[in-house]
mmCIF file of C-alpha atoms in Angstrom:
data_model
loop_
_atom_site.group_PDB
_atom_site.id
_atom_site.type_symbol
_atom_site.label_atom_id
_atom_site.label_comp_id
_atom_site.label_asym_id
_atom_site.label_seq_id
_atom_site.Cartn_x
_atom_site.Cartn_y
_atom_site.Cartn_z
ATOM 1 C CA UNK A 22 -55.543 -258.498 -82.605
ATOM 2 C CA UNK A 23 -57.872 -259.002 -85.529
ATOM 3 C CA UNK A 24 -61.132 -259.929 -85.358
ATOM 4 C CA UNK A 25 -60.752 -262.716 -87.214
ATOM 5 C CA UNK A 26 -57.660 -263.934 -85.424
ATOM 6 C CA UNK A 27 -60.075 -263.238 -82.299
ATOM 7 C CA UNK A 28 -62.875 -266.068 -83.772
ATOM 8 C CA UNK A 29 -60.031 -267.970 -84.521
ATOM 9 C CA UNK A 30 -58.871 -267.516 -81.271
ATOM 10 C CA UNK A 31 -62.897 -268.471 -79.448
ATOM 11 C CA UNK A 32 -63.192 -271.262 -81.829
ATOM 12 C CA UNK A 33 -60.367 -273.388 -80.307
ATOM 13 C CA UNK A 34 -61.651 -273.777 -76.460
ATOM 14 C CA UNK A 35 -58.854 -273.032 -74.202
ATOM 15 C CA UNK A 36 -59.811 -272.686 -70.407
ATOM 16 C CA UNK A 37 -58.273 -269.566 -68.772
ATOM 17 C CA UNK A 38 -55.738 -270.104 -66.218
ATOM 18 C CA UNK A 39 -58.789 -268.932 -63.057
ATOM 19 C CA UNK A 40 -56.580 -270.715 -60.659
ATOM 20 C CA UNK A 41 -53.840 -268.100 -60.871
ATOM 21 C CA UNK A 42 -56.504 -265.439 -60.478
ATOM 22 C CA UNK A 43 -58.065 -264.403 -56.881
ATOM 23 C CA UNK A 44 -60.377 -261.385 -57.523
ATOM 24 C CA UNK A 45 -63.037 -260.202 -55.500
ATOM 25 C CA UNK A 46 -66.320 -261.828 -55.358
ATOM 26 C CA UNK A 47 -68.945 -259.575 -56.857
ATOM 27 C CA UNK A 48 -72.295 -261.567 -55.934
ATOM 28 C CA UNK A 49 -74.211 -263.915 -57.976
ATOM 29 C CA UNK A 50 -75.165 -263.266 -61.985
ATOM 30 C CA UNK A 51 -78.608 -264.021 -63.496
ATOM 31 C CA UNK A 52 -76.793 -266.968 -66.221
ATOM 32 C CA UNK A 53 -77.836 -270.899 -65.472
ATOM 33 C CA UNK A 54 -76.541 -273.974 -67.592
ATOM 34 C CA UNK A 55 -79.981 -276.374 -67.270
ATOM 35 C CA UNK A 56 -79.740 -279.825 -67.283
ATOM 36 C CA UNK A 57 -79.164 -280.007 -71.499
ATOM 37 C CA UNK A 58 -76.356 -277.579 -71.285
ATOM 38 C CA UNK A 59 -77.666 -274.545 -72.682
ATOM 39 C CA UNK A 60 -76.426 -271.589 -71.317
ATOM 40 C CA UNK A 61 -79.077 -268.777 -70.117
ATOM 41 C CA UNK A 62 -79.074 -265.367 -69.168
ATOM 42 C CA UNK A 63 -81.592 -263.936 -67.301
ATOM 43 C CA UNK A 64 -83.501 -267.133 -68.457
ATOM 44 C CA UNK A 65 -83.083 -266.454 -72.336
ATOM 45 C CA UNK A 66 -80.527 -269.041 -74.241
ATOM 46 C CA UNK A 67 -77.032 -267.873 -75.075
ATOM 47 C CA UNK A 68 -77.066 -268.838 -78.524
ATOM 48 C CA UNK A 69 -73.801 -267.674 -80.007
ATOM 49 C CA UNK A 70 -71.335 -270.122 -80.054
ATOM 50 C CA UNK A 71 -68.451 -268.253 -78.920
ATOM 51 C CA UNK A 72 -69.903 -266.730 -76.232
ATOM 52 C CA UNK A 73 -70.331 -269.872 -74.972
ATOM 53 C CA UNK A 74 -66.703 -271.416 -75.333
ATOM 54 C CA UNK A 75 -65.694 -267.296 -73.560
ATOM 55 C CA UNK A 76 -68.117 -267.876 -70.424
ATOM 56 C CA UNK A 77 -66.933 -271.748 -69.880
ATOM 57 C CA UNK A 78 -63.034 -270.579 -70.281
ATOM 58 C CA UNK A 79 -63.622 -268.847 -67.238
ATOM 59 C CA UNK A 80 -66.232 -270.789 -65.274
ATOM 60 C CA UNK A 81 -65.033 -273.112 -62.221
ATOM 61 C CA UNK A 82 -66.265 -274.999 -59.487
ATOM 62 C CA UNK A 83 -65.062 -274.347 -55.824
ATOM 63 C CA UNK A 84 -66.708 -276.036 -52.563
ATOM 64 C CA UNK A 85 -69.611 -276.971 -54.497
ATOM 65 C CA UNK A 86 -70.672 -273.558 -56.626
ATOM 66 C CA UNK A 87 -70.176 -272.490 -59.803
ATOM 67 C CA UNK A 88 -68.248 -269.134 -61.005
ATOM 68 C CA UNK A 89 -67.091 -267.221 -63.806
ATOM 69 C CA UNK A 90 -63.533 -265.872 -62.993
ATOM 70 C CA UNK A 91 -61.623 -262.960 -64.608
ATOM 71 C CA UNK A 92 -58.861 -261.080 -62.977
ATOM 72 C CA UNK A 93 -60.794 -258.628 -61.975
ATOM 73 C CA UNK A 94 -64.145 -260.273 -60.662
ATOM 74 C CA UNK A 95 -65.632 -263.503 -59.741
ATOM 75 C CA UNK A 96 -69.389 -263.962 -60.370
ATOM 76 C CA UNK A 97 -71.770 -267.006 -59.094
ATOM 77 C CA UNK A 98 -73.603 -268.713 -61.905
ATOM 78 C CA UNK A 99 -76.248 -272.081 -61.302
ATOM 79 C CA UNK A 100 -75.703 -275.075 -62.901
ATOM 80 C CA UNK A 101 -78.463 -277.401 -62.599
ATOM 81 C CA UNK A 102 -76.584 -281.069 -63.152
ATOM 82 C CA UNK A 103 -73.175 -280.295 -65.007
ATOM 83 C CA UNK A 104 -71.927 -277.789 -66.768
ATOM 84 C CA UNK A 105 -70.896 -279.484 -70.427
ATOM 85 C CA UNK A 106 -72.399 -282.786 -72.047
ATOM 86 C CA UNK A 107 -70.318 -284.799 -74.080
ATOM 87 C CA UNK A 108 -72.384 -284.821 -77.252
ATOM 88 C CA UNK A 109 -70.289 -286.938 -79.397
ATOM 89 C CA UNK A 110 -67.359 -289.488 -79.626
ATOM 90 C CA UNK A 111 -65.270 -292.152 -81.613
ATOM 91 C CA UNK A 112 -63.356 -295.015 -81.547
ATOM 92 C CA UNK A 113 -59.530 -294.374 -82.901
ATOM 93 C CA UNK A 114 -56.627 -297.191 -83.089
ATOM 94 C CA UNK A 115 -53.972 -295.463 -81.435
ATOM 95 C CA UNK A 116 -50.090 -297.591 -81.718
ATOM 96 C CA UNK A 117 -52.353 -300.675 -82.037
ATOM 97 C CA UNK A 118 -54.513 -299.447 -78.704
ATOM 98 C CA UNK A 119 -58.162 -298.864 -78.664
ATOM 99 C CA UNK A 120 -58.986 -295.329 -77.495
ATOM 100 C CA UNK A 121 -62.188 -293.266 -77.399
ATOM 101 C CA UNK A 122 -62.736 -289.406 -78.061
ATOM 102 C CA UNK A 123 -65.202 -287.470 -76.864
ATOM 103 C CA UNK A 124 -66.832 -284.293 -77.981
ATOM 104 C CA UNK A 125 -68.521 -282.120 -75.811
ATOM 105 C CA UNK A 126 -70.999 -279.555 -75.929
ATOM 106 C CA UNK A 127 -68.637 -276.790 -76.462
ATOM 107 C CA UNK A 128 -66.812 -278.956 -79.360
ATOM 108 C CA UNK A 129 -63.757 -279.464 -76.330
ATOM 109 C CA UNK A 130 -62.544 -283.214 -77.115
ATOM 110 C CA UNK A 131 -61.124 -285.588 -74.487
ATOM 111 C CA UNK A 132 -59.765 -288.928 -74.918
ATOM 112 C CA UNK A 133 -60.752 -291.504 -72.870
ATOM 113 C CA UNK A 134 -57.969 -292.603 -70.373
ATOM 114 C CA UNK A 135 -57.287 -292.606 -67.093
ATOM 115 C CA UNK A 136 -56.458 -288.864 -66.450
ATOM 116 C CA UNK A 137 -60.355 -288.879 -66.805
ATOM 117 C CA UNK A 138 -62.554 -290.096 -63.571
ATOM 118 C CA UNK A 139 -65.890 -291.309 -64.511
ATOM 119 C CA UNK A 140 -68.759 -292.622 -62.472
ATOM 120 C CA UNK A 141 -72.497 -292.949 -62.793
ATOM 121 C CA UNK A 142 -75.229 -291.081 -60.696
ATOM 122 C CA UNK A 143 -78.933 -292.124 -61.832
ATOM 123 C CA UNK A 144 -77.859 -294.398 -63.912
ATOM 124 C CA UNK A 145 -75.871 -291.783 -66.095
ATOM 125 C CA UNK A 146 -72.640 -291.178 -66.737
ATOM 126 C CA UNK A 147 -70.168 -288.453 -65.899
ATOM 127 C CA UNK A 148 -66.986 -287.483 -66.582
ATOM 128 C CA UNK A 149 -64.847 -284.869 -64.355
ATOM 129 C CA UNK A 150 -62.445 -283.368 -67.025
ATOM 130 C CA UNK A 151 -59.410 -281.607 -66.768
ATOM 131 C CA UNK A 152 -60.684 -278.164 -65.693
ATOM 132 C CA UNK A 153 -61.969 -280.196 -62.594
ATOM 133 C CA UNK A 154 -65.538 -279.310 -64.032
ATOM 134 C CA UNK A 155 -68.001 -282.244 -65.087
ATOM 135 C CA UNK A 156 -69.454 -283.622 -68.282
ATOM 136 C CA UNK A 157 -72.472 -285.533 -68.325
ATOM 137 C CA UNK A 158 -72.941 -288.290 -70.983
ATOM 138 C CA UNK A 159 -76.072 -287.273 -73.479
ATOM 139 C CA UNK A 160 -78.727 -289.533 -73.789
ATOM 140 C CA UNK A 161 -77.920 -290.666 -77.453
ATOM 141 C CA UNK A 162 -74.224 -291.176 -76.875
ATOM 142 C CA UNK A 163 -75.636 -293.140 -74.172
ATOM 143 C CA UNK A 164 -77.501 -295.129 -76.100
ATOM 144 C CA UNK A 165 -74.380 -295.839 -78.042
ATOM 145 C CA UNK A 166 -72.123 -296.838 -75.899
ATOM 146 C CA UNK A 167 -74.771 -299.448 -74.829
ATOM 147 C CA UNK A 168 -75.136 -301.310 -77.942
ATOM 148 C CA UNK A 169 -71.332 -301.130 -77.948
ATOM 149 C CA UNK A 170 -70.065 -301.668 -74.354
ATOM 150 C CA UNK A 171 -68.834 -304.635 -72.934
ATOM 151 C CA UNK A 172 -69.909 -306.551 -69.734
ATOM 152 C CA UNK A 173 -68.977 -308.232 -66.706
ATOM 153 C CA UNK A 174 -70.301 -309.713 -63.975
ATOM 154 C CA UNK A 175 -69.376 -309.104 -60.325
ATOM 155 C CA UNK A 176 -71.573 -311.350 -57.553
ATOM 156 C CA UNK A 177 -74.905 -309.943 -58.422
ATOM 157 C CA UNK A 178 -74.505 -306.762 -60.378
ATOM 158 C CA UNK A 179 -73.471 -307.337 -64.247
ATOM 159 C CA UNK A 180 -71.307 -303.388 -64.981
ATOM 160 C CA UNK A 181 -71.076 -302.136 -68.909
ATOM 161 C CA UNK A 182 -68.197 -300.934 -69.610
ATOM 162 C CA UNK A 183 -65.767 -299.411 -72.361
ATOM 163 C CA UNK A 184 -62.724 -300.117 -72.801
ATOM 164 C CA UNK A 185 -60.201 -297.148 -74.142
ATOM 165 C CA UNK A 186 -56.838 -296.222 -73.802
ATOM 166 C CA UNK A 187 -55.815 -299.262 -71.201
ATOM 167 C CA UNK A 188 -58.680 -298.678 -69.280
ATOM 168 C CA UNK A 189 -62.185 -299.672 -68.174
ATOM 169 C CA UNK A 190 -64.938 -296.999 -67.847
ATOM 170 C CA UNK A 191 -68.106 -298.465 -66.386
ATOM 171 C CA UNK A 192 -71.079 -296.570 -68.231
ATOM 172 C CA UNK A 193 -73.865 -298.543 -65.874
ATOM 173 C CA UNK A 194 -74.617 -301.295 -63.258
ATOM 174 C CA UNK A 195 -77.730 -303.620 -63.649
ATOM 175 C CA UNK A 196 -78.922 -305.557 -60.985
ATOM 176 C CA UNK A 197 -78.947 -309.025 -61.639
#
């Protein structure tokens, strides 16, 4: 393989398939992803790209930890809220349906639908994505999705939502 057909390959995210893989643990790693998603090791930032998309192929969740999985080791990392932030999105007219796509941190894009769980923990939304790992809502798309959501009341709470792909996706919950 070329080393240009190897950037190719990092700059299309693809997550390794970990859950085939059981190697032996091999302790805990000085690498963190703080609460804005950057990446550390040994508390300096990770900032190449690709090294990036490499460590989160690899990196899973199990019984409430974080680890970076090849078949030959398995490492703990910390993650401080979750591990990817969705960063950007649009609105798309799919066969006459309204969907929304998402862009995270790692430039890995999701449609909205309902393969996609969402809920909101201090007053912030989440997404759990495929991979079964989480991605947090940034504070500007946030802000986004507020001037655009949609709302509804239910007895005394009044919920903004979006609406993509068939779906609702409730984004926050005001008292009334």
């Amino acid at each position: 393989m070329s080393l240009s057909d190897l950037a190719k390959q990092l700059e299309s995210y693809h997550h390794a398939p970990t859950e085939k893989w059981d190697p032996p643990y091999c302790g805990e790693i000085p690498m963190h992803i703080n609460a804005q998603g950057e990446w550390l090791y040994q508390d300096s930032p990770i900032t190449r790209s690709a090294l990036v998309k490499l460590f989160a192929s690899v990196l899973t969740f199990e019984a409430g930890e974080y680890f970076l999985i090849t078949p030959a080791e398995k490492v703990k990392i910390s993650v401080e809220d979750a591990p990817f932030l969705i960063v950007d999105w649009q609105f798309y007219d799919y066969e006459g349906e309204t969907v929304i796509q998402v862009v995270t941190n790692i430039d890995e894009r999701y449609i909205l639908n309902q393969q996609l769980l969402s809920y909101v923990k201090d007053d912030i939304p989440y997404f759990e994505l495929p991979t079964g790992l989480t991605a947090k809502v940034h504070r500007n798309v946030f802000y986004q999705w507020v001037e655009v959501a949609k709302q509804r009341t239910l007895g005394d709470v009044t919920e903004l939502f979006l609406h993509s792909a068939g779906y609702d996706f409730v984004i926050g919950r005001l008292k009334n």
